[in-house]
Structures are given as structure tokens and as C-alpha cells.
Amino acid sequence: AIVEQTAPSKPPKLTAGEITPQVAHDWESACETYFLHKSVDEADQVKMVASGMLDPRLHTWYKTQRTSLNAGTFVEYMKAFRDAWLETHWASKLHKKVLGSCQGNRPFYEWALDVQNQNALLYGNPAYLSETQLRDQLEAHICDELSIPVFRAKLADNLSLKDWIEEIKLLDEERLEDLASHRKMVEEMHKTSKRNTTSSSSNKPSSNKVYNSSSTRLSPLTEAERTLLGKHKGCFKCRKFYVSHQSKDCTDGAPEASSYKTLTETDAIAAKPKTKTVAAVGPVGAVMPSSVLEDGSDSEDDMCVAPFETAHLLWPVY
């Protein structure tokens, strides 16, 4: 429910809906404003605003008690109104809420106004806190960061609640300014540290090593690679051509995947050992005495030279 009033001199209207302590307070204030501007007699006050209760429940409640309600004062009417339409023990619950309220992270002045407004809803009820009681309540529940400055300020006990709240407000504003300054300094330090880290990272020399981005694992041999290795006395494990071992005896291990390139015929030819040619012995003349050839000759003229030669011999050297 809400309270509507087009002008202070016009009777207010209370729309249908839930009646809360705040709604009851607003209805009471709007009615009193109307009485003041229209100078309504106390005896006529209740019946002058009763028609403004638009909720069928409230309208029926008034009609069933019209005589007694109109005969009483507006204060008595409001007490009956609250007793009939507010939840049971509403005053105790609201009083407990006021006593348990703490400043926390809120600005002091914002929190103090909220507590005062809640306490105002209890006006006329025994649970309502006086100014002295409300000051004690606020002072006991300010945040820890503010309690020390308040203690050092040693504010006079005879200050009104309004003046006391204004003094605490100034102390809290100083605290909030220091907090904002500290937070800004921390943020600037964080930004500077972040910039330095970024700059340091960008100045690091980049590695010249090229990695195979497509895969970090060595791909299996293709059929063409297997054919080449078999043709050129290669090893299927280390993938080298013209080696003196087989895969099962290989101690070189598989090649590095990041630098591996598919084997080609060109690779095989380049790995083939060079063939070394050993020169053949040239013709050699053998000097033999003629007696070897013909019996009975001992003349030097009878000496002869019989040339002989061998075939060229070639063999590969690995």
C-alpha cells in the first residue's frame, strides 16, 4: 500500500495493499498535514479521512467500528489502526532491528539517518529510543576504523543528537578521504608494477629455435620413407642412411620431432659414402738372366727384360 496526497489541503488516500510500519507512519503524517492546513476540529478528524482508506478490508473495518472510532481522537484511531493491521509484535521486531544495526562499510551519516528513520516509526510506542539512547546506540556500533578518532575527539556529552551526528560525520569524511587516497596509491603502484612487468617481458630476447607448431610428436614413417631407408641401407629408428646397424641395435634414438623433415632421395644420395679409388700397380719390368731363358748363355747381351702387369683393382672404402 502507498499513501497519495495531491496537495496538503486535500485529504490523503491510502491504496490497497500490505500495511507496514512505514505505510502507517506515512498515512498518519499525511492526515495530520491535512488537519493542519484545513484546521479540522479534533472531533471531526477521524471521519474526515476515513473515506480515504481504499482497501476494502480497511473500509469494512472502519464501518464495523465507525461509532467508536469517530468518537475517539485521531491518536486513538491510529493506535487501533496499527493494532489491527500491522503484524503481531511489529514494534518489538523493529526495536530489535534498530538495536542490532551496525555501520559496517557504510558512510556514518548515511547509516545514522537510516537508524533514525527506523526509530521514528516507533514514535508513540514504548520501544521508541530517546535522543540520548539513540546516541549511545550509534556510538556503540560505529565501525572500528572510526571508533578511535571519535574516542580521541572527546565530544561533549551535552551536545544534541543532531550536533553530535554532524561532528561524527566530519570525522568519518576524513577517514573516507584517507581511505580513498590510500586505495588510489595502491592502484597506481599496481599499474606501475604491471607496466614494468610487461616492458621486461617485451625486452627478453626471443628464441631463434623453430618448433613444429603442428605437432610435438614425431610422425610415423611414410611408405616412401621406408622404401628409401631399405634401398639405402638405412635405420628405421634413427632414420639415417648408410649406417652399420639395424633398428633393434640403434643407439642414436629417434630424431627430434621439432626439426624433422620428410626423407627424400636427395637426402639419401647426400648421405651415401664417397667411393675411394686405389691406383693399380703399373707395368713392372723384371730382369732375368738369359740362362733362365736359354741354357748356356752368360753374356750381358743375353739379359732380357720381361714386362708384366696386373689388372686394376677397385674397392669401396666406408
GROMACS .gro file of C-alpha atoms in nm, residues 9-184:
model
  176
    9SER     CA    1  -0.509   2.084   0.182
   10LYS     CA    2  -0.656   1.773   0.018
   11PRO     CA    3  -0.750   1.461   0.218
   12PRO     CA    4  -0.496   1.179   0.161
   13LYS     CA    5  -0.573   0.839   0.011
   14LEU     CA    6  -0.442   0.501   0.126
   15THR     CA    7  -0.432   0.249  -0.158
   16ALA     CA    8  -0.495  -0.122  -0.118
   17GLY     CA    9  -0.202  -0.342  -0.019
   18GLU     CA   10   0.010  -0.457   0.273
   19ILE     CA   11   0.025  -0.223   0.569
   20THR     CA   12   0.380  -0.186   0.703
   21PRO     CA   13   0.512   0.037   0.984
   22GLN     CA   14   0.637   0.278   0.718
   23VAL     CA   15   0.296   0.292   0.544
   24ALA     CA   16   0.120   0.351   0.877
   25HIS     CA   17   0.366   0.632   0.954
   26ASP     CA   18   0.313   0.792   0.613
   27TRP     CA   19  -0.068   0.772   0.650
   28GLU     CA   20  -0.054   0.933   0.993
   29SER     CA   21   0.174   1.215   0.868
   30ALA     CA   22  -0.042   1.287   0.562
   31CYS     CA   23  -0.360   1.303   0.774
   32GLU     CA   24  -0.200   1.540   1.027
   33THR     CA   25  -0.078   1.765   0.743
   34TYR     CA   26  -0.433   1.779   0.607
   35PHE     CA   27  -0.579   1.861   0.951
   36LEU     CA   28  -0.329   2.143   0.993
   37HIS     CA   29  -0.396   2.306   0.656
   38LYS     CA   30  -0.776   2.272   0.678
   39SER     CA   31  -0.798   2.345   1.053
   40VAL     CA   32  -1.011   2.035   1.110
   41ASP     CA   33  -1.160   2.003   1.460
   42GLU     CA   34  -1.032   1.713   1.667
   43ALA     CA   35  -1.384   1.570   1.696
   44ASP     CA   36  -1.417   1.551   1.317
   45GLN     CA   37  -1.067   1.436   1.223
   46VAL     CA   38  -1.125   1.059   1.200
   47LYS     CA   39  -1.442   1.077   0.986
   48MET     CA   40  -1.279   1.336   0.756
   49VAL     CA   41  -1.004   1.092   0.649
   50ALA     CA   42  -1.176   0.752   0.694
   51SER     CA   43  -1.316   0.759   0.340
   52GLY     CA   44  -0.958   0.779   0.209
   53MET     CA   45  -0.890   0.416   0.309
   54LEU     CA   46  -0.944   0.250  -0.030
   55ASP     CA   47  -0.859  -0.105   0.068
   56PRO     CA   48  -1.189  -0.299   0.111
   57ARG     CA   49  -1.056  -0.466   0.424
   58LEU     CA   50  -0.977  -0.133   0.592
   59HIS     CA   51  -1.304   0.022   0.474
   60THR     CA   52  -1.505  -0.268   0.622
   61TRP     CA   53  -1.303  -0.249   0.945
   62TYR     CA   54  -1.390   0.119   0.978
   63LYS     CA   55  -1.761   0.069   0.905
   64THR     CA   56  -1.793  -0.202   1.170
   65GLN     CA   57  -1.638   0.031   1.431
   66ARG     CA   58  -1.744   0.367   1.296
   67THR     CA   59  -1.919   0.490   1.606
   68SER     CA   60  -1.635   0.415   1.848
   69LEU     CA   61  -1.363   0.529   1.610
   70ASN     CA   62  -1.535   0.860   1.528
   71ALA     CA   63  -1.597   0.927   1.895
   72GLY     CA   64  -1.232   0.893   1.984
   73THR     CA   65  -0.930   1.105   1.896
   74PHE     CA   66  -0.711   1.063   1.590
   75VAL     CA   67  -0.431   0.932   1.817
   76GLU     CA   68  -0.664   0.659   1.942
   77TYR     CA   69  -0.768   0.582   1.585
   78MET     CA   70  -0.405   0.536   1.478
   79LYS     CA   71  -0.337   0.305   1.772
   80ALA     CA   72  -0.636   0.092   1.675
   81PHE     CA   73  -0.523   0.105   1.311
   82ARG     CA   74  -0.175  -0.025   1.394
   83ASP     CA   75  -0.307  -0.291   1.632
   84ALA     CA   76  -0.547  -0.417   1.366
   85TRP     CA   77  -0.329  -0.413   1.055
   86LEU     CA   78   0.038  -0.437   1.148
   87GLU     CA   79   0.191  -0.778   1.219
   88THR     CA   80   0.197  -0.900   1.575
   89HIS     CA   81   0.494  -0.774   1.777
   90TRP     CA   82   0.591  -0.536   1.497
   91ALA     CA   83   0.725  -0.283   1.748
   92SER     CA   84   0.949  -0.539   1.920
   93LYS     CA   85   1.087  -0.659   1.588
   94LEU     CA   86   1.159  -0.306   1.470
   95HIS     CA   87   1.313  -0.214   1.806
   96LYS     CA   88   1.542  -0.516   1.780
   97LYS     CA   89   1.641  -0.414   1.427
   98VAL     CA   90   1.737  -0.064   1.549
   99LEU     CA   91   1.944  -0.203   1.836
  100GLY     CA   92   2.123  -0.454   1.609
  101SER     CA   93   2.211  -0.213   1.329
  102CYS     CA   94   2.586  -0.160   1.268
  103GLN     CA   95   2.767   0.088   1.045
  104GLY     CA   96   2.980  -0.173   0.867
  105ASN     CA   97   3.123  -0.033   0.542
  106ARG     CA   98   2.859   0.238   0.500
  107PRO     CA   99   2.934   0.609   0.548
  108PHE     CA  100   2.840   0.707   0.901
  109TYR     CA  101   2.590   0.978   0.807
  110GLU     CA  102   2.400   0.751   0.568
  111TRP     CA  103   2.378   0.479   0.832
  112ALA     CA  104   2.279   0.722   1.112
  113LEU     CA  105   1.991   0.863   0.903
  114ASP     CA  106   1.865   0.511   0.834
  115VAL     CA  107   1.867   0.423   1.206
  116GLN     CA  108   1.688   0.749   1.294
  117ASN     CA  109   1.419   0.681   1.034
  118GLN     CA  110   1.356   0.332   1.169
  119ASN     CA  111   1.336   0.464   1.525
  120ALA     CA  112   1.091   0.732   1.412
  121LEU     CA  113   0.845   0.459   1.312
  122LEU     CA  114   0.831   0.364   1.681
  123TYR     CA  115   0.726   0.712   1.798
  124GLY     CA  116   0.444   0.685   2.049
  125ASN     CA  117   0.541   0.326   2.130
  126PRO     CA  118   0.736   0.227   2.447
  127ALA     CA  119   1.008   0.081   2.219
  128TYR     CA  120   1.093   0.428   2.085
  129LEU     CA  121   1.450   0.543   2.171
  130SER     CA  122   1.511   0.889   2.309
  131GLU     CA  123   1.789   1.108   2.166
  132THR     CA  124   2.027   1.007   2.445
  133GLN     CA  125   1.952   0.639   2.396
  134LEU     CA  126   1.988   0.670   2.018
  135ARG     CA  127   2.325   0.848   2.053
  136ASP     CA  128   2.453   0.569   2.279
  137GLN     CA  129   2.329   0.313   2.028
  138LEU     CA  130   2.503   0.480   1.735
  139GLU     CA  131   2.829   0.534   1.921
  140ALA     CA  132   2.840   0.168   2.026
  141HIS     CA  133   2.801   0.041   1.668
  142ILE     CA  134   3.022   0.267   1.458
  143CYS     CA  135   3.293   0.088   1.259
  144ASP     CA  136   3.628   0.009   1.422
  145GLU     CA  137   3.818   0.249   1.193
  146LEU     CA  138   3.601   0.538   1.314
  147SER     CA  139   3.583   0.447   1.682
  148ILE     CA  140   3.942   0.561   1.756
  149PRO     CA  141   3.903   0.912   1.602
  150VAL     CA  142   3.571   0.951   1.791
  151PHE     CA  143   3.736   0.849   2.117
  152ARG     CA  144   4.020   1.097   2.063
  153ALA     CA  145   3.776   1.378   1.975
  154LYS     CA  146   3.623   1.362   2.328
  155LEU     CA  147   3.294   1.520   2.218
  156ALA     CA  148   3.089   1.693   2.489
  157ASP     CA  149   2.810   1.491   2.647
  158ASN     CA  150   2.568   1.785   2.631
  159LEU     CA  151   2.568   1.802   2.251
  160SER     CA  152   2.230   1.750   2.090
  161LEU     CA  153   2.187   1.437   1.879
  162LYS     CA  154   2.191   1.649   1.562
  163ASP     CA  155   2.516   1.827   1.657
  164TRP     CA  156   2.680   1.505   1.771
  165ILE     CA  157   2.595   1.334   1.441
  166GLU     CA  158   2.738   1.630   1.246
  167GLU     CA  159   3.069   1.608   1.439
  168ILE     CA  160   3.098   1.234   1.376
  169LYS     CA  161   3.014   1.293   1.010
  170LEU     CA  162   3.319   1.522   0.972
  171LEU     CA  163   3.547   1.264   1.134
  172ASP     CA  164   3.412   0.992   0.909
  173GLU     CA  165   3.458   1.204   0.596
  174GLU     CA  166   3.826   1.249   0.686
  175ARG     CA  167   3.854   0.873   0.729
  176LEU     CA  168   3.691   0.808   0.392
  177GLU     CA  169   3.920   1.059   0.221
  178ASP     CA  170   4.229   0.888   0.366
  179LEU     CA  171   4.091   0.551   0.259
  180ALA     CA  172   4.027   0.674  -0.095
  181SER     CA  173   4.378   0.825  -0.114
  182HIS     CA  174   4.536   0.501   0.007
  183ARG     CA  175   4.331   0.297  -0.240
  184LYS     CA  176   4.434   0.526  -0.525
   0.00000   0.00000   0.00000
